[in-house]
XYZ file of C-alpha atoms in Angstrom:
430
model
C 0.000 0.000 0.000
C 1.286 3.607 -0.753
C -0.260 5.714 1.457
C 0.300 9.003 -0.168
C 0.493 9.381 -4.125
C 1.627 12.206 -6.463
C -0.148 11.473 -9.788
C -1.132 13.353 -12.364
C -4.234 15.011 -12.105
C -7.700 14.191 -13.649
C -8.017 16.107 -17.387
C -9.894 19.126 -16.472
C -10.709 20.003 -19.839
C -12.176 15.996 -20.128
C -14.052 16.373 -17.111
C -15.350 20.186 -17.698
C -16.769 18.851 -21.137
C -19.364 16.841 -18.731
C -20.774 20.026 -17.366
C -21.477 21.279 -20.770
C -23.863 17.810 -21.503
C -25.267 16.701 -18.535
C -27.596 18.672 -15.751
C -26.527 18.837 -12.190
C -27.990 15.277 -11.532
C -29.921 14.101 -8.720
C -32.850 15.427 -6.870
C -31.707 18.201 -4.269
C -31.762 17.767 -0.807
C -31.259 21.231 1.086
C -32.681 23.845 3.112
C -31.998 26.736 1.311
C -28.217 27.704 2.788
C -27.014 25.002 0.496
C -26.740 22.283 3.551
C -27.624 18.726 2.862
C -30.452 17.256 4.719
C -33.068 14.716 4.424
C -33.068 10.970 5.263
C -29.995 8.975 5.153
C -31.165 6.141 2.516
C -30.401 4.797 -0.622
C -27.249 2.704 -1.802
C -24.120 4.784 -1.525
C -20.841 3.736 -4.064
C -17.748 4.219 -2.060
C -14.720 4.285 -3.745
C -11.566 3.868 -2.257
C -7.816 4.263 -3.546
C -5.880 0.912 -3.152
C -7.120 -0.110 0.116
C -8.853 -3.276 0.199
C -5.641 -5.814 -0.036
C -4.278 -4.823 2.928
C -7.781 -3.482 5.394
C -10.395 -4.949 4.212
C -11.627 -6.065 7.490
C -11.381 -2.748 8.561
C -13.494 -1.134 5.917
C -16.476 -3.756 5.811
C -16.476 -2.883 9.457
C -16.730 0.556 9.393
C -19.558 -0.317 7.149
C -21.666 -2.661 9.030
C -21.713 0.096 11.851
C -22.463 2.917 9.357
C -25.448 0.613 8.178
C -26.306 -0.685 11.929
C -26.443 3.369 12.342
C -29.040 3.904 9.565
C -30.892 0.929 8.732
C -31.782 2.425 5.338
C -28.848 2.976 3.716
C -26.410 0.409 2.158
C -22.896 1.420 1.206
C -21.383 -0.704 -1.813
C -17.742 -0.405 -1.723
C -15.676 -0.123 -4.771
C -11.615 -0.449 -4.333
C -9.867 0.549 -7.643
C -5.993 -0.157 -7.534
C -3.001 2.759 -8.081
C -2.111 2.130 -11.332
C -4.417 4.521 -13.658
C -6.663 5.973 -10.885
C -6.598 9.461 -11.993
C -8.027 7.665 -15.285
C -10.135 6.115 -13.810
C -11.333 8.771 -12.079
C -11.504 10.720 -15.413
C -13.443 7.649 -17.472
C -16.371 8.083 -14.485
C -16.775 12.010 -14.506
C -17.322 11.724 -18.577
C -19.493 8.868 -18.567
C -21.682 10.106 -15.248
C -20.648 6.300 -12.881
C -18.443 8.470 -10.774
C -19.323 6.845 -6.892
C -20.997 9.009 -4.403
C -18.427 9.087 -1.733
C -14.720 8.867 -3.466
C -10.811 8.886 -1.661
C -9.131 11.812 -3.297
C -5.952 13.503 -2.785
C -6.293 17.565 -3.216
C -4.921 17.485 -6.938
C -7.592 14.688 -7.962
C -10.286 16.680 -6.295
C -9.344 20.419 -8.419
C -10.385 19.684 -11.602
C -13.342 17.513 -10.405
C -14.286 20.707 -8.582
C -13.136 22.936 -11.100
C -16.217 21.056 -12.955
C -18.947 20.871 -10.510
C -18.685 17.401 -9.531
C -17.596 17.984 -6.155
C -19.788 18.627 -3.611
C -18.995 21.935 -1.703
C -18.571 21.025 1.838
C -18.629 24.312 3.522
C -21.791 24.761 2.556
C -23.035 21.372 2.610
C -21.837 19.799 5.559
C -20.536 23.091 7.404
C -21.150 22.332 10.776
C -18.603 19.119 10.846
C -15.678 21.801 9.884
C -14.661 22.315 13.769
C -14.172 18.621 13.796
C -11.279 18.742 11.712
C -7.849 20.309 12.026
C -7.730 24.035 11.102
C -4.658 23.172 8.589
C -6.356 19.646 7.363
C -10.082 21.360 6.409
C -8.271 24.749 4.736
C -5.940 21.735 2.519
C -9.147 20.798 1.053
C -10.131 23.824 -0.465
C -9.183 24.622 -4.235
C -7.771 27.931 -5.931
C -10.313 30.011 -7.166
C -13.649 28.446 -5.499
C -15.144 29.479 -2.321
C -15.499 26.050 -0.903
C -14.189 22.830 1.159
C -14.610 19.773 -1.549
C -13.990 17.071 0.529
C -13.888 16.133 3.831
C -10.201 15.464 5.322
C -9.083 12.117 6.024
C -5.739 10.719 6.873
C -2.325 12.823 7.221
C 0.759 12.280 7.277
C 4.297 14.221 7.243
C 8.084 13.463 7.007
C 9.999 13.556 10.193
C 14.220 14.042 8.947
C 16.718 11.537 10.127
C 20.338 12.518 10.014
C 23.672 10.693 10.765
C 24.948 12.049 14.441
C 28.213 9.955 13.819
C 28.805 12.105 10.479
C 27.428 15.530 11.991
C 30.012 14.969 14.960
C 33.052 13.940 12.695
C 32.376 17.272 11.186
C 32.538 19.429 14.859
C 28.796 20.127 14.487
C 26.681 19.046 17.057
C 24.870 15.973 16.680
C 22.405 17.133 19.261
C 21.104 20.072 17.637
C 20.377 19.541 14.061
C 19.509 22.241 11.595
C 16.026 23.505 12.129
C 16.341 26.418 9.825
C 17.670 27.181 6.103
C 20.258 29.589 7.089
C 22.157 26.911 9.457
C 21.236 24.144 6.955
C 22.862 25.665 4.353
C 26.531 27.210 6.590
C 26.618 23.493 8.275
C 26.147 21.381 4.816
C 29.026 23.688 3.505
C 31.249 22.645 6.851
C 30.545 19.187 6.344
C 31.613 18.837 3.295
C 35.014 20.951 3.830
C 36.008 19.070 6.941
C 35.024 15.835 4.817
C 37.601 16.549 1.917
C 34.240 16.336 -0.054
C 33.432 13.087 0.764
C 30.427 13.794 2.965
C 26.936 16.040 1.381
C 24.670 16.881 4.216
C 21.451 16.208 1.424
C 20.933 14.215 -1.727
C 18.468 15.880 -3.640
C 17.276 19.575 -5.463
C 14.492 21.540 -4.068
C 10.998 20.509 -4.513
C 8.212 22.881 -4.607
C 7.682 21.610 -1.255
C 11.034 23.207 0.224
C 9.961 26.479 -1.576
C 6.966 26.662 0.223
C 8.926 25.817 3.377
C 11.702 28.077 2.859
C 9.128 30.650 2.691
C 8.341 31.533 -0.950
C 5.437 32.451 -1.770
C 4.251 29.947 -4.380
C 0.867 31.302 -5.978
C -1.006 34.315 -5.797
C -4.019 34.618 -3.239
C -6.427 33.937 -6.162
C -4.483 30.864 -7.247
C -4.822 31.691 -10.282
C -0.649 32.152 -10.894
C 2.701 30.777 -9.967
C 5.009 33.109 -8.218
C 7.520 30.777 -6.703
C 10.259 32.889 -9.360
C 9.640 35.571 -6.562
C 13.023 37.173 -5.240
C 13.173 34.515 -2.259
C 12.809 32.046 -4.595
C 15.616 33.002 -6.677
C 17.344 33.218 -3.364
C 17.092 29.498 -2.072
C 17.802 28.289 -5.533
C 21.206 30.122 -5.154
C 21.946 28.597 -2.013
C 21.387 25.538 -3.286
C 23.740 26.238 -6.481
C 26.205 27.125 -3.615
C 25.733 23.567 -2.453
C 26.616 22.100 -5.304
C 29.656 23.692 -6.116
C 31.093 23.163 -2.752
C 30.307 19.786 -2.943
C 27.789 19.860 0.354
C 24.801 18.634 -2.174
C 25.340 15.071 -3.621
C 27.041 14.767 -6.900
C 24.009 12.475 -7.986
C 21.235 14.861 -6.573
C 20.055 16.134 -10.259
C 18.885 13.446 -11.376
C 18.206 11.595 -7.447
C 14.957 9.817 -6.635
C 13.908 8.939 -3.138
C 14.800 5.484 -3.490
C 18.643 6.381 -4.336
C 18.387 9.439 -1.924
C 17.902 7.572 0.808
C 20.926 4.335 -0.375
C 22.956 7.440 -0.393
C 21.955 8.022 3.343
C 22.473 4.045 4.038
C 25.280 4.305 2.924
C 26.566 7.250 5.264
C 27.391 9.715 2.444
C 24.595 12.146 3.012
C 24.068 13.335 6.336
C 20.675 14.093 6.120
C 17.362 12.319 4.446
C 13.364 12.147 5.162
C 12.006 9.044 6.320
C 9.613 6.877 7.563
C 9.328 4.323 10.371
C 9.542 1.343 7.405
C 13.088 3.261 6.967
C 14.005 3.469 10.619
C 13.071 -0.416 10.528
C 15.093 -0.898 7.670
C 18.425 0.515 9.067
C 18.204 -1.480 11.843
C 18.561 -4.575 10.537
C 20.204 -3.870 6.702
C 22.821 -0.936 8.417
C 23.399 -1.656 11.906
C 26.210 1.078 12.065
C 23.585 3.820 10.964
C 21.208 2.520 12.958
C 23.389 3.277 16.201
C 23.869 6.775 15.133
C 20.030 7.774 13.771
C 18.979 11.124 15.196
C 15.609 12.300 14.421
C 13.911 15.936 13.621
C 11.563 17.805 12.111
C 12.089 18.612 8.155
C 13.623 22.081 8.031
C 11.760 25.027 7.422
C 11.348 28.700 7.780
C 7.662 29.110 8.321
C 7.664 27.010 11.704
C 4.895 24.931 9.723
C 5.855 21.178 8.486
C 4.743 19.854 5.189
C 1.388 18.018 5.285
C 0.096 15.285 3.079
C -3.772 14.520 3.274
C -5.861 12.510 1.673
C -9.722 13.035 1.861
C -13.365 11.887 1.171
C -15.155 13.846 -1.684
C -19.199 13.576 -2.364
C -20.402 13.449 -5.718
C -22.194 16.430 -6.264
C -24.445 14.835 -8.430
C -25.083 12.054 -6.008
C -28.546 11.249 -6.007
C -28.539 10.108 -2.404
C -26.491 12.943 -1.000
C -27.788 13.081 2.781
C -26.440 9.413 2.786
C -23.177 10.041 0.968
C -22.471 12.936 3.447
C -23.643 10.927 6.459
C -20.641 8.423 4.744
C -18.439 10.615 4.399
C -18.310 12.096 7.662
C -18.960 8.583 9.779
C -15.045 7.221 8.052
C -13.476 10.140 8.786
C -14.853 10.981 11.868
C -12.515 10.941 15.300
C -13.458 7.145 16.305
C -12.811 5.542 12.756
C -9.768 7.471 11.948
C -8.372 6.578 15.324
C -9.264 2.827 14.382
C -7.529 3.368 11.042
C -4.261 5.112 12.523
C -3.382 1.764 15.056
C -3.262 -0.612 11.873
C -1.354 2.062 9.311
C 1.446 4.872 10.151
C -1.148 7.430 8.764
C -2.516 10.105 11.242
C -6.086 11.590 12.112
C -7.328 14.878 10.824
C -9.529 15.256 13.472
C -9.104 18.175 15.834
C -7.586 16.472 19.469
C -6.933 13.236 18.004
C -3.389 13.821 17.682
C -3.206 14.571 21.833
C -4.154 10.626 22.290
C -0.958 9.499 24.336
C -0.348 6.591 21.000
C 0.789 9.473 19.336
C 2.719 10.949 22.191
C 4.159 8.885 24.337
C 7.641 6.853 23.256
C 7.922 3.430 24.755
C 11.410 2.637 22.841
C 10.255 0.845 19.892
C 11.507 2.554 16.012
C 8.122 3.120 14.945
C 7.028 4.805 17.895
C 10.229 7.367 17.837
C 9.340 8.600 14.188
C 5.136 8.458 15.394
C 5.764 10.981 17.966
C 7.813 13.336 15.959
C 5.601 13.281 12.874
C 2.207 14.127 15.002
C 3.667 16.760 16.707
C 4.506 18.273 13.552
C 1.779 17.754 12.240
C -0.429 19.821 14.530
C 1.151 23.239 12.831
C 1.539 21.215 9.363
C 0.109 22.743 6.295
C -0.010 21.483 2.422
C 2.657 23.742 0.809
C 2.200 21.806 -2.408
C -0.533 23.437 -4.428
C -3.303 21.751 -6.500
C -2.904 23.036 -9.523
C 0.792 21.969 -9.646
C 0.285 18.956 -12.284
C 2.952 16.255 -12.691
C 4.052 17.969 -15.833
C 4.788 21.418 -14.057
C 6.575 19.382 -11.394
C 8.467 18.023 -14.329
C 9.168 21.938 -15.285
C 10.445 23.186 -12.435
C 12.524 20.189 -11.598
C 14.520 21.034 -15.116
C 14.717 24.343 -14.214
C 16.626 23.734 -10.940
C 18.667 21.077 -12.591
C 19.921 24.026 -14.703
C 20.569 26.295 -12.457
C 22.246 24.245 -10.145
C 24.630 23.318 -12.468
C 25.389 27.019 -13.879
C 24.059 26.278 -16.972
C 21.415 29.096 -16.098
C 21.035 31.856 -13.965
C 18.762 31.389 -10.946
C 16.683 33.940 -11.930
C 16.111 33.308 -15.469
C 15.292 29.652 -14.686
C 12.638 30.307 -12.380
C 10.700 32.609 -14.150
C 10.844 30.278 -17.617
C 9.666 27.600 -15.346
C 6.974 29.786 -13.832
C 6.145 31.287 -17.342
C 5.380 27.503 -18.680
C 3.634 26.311 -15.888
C 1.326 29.617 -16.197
C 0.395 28.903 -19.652
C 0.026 25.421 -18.657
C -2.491 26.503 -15.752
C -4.255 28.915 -18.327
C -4.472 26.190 -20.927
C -5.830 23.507 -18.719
């Protein structure tokens, strides 16, 4: 199971075509302020994302109690695997099967929005929002639309390990790990002087994830354009050119995945990698001599606010049994089921408190619990710095653009705004 997935995005100009062919579907149930009511009855399609292999006990019995709950609905649940989901999900919208309740990510959900197949939950379902973290109901909303399209579901976030062994070899302090940019960036450039070269501190180029956590502003407030070119911008991308030169940034980092970003870290010739507790598992028994020296931290930032991914529960807006697909909706992700669902998967609640439960803060010396802890209590600041609208292909566009710039083959400057430029027309286009 992969928890968290960065596809492409559903074609919005595929699924927009619907709007222009069909009406808005089912019968309405509201009263008047847009909020769904009526009974809960009828059969609701639930669709889920790769799920079933590995909980499917779980899921039939959150479904047997949703049923027990109201006697006249029934909940028919559909598990479609990764491969070609955002297809899939494409293939339903144009020929009007899309489920009533379906697992989205926030880039799956934009264009279905964008097309008026997602429900709006703010208006909708409203009254559920204080349920939900502040950070976790704002990452469902969608540039340029005044609503909430789905309801949040499960979070998670990257806690950093590092290599105190290699930090102390270096005269840096393996107790007090980088927690900003600035230090990051002096320290990486130490390591790698002290280590003749032989040691980076990272392994791979900046995402759009560390521009948002560096501080750059990456859109505009309308969402409606990329700004990440912006003077800071241009600024970390420098820093990380620095790198590079100096030798403090991996040799292999241009063209690094996570897979061979984190051998590099195995192999103790990066300091510094994200991870998970499968990792932390991992080095225990594959690299014993890591293992002994694993510190762990929070990602580095300059916002104060960790990286959140979330994955949530979107109603069909043309549902035809919408007071039961809400009443679904909210009954899986609310407090007691996502609790349920945390204690079988490393995932993590959206629901306001949850994350206070001692499971997620309390050590009792076990791997999984030491990377637990330090992901939920980053989590309770954590936002979604990656926007929707960033498709695979822009990803693809600014990842170039760095390459180039961290070579020298192109000035910061000029890199970022071509790479804003293209993914601007490619926003405008569709």
């Amino acid at each position: 199971m992969r928890v968290f997935r960065r596809r492409a995005a559903v074609g919005v100009a595929l699924v927009t075509s619907v709007m222009a062919l069909t009406s808005c579907g089912g019968p309405e149930n509201s009263d008047g302020s847009g909020a769904v009511t009526g009974k809960v009855e009828g059969q609701v399609t639930f669709q889920t994302w790769n799920l079933k292999a590995h909980f499917k006990d779980y899921f039939e019995g959150v479904i047997a109690d949703f049923e027990k709950k109201y006697p006249d609905a029934h909940v028919k649940w559909i598990d479609q695997p990764a491969e070609g989901y955002p297809d899939k999900l494409s293939a339903d919208a144009v020929g009007g099967t899309l489920p009533d309740v379906v697992n989205v990510s926030p880039d799956l959900a934009y264009p279905l929005a964008k097309a008026g197949l997602a429900l709006d939950l703010e208006k909708a379902a409203g009254t559920y929002r204080g349920e939900y973290l502040a950070g976790a109901w704002r990452s469902q909303r969608m540039p340029g639309l005044p609503g909430v399209y789905a309801f949040p579901w499960y979070l998670n976030t990257g806690p950093m390990f590092y290599n105190k062994k290699l930090f102390a070899r270096a005269g840096l302090d393996p107790e007090k790990p980088p927690k900003t940019y600035d230090r990051l960036f002096a320290e990486a450039v130490t390591m790698a002087k002290r280590s003749d070269g032989k040691t980076a501190m990272l392994a791979s180029t900046p995402s759009i994830e560390d521009f948002g956590r560096y501080g750059v502003r990456l859109m505009n407030s309308r969402g409606t354009r990329f700004t990440f070119n912006e003077p800071k911008g241009v600024e970390l991308l420098r820093h990380y050119r620095e790198l590079y030169a100096a030798g403090a940034l991996d040799s292999q980092a241009l063209t690094a995945q996570a897979e061979s970003a984190g051998r590099k870290f195995e192999q103790q010739s990066v300091a510094m990698n994200p991870g998970s507790a499968l990792d932390l598992e991992n080095f225990r028994k594959e690299a014993p001599s890591l293992y002994r020296n694993i510190g762990i931290t929070d990602a580095v930032n300059n916002t104060g606010r960790a990286n959140m991914y979330v994955q949530g529960l979107m109603v069909n807006a043309q549902s035809r049994v919408k007071p039961a697909a809400v009443a679904f909706a909210h009954f899986v992700t609310g407090a007691q089921r996502q609790m349920a669902f945390a204690r079988k998967v490393a995932i993590f609640p959206s629901t306001r408190g949850a994350l206070d439960d001692p499971y997620f803060t309390k050590e009792d010396g076990t791997d999984a619990t030491r990377v637990r802890v330090a992901a939920a209590r980053s989590l309770r600041t954590a936002v979604n710095y990656t926007p929707v609208a960033l498709s695979d292909q822009m990803k693809t566009v600014l990842r170039n653009a760095v390459a180039r710039a961290v070579q020298g083959k192109q000035s910061p400057k000029a890199a970022l705004d071509g790479a804003a430029a293209e993914c601007n027309r490619l926003l405008a286009t569709g």
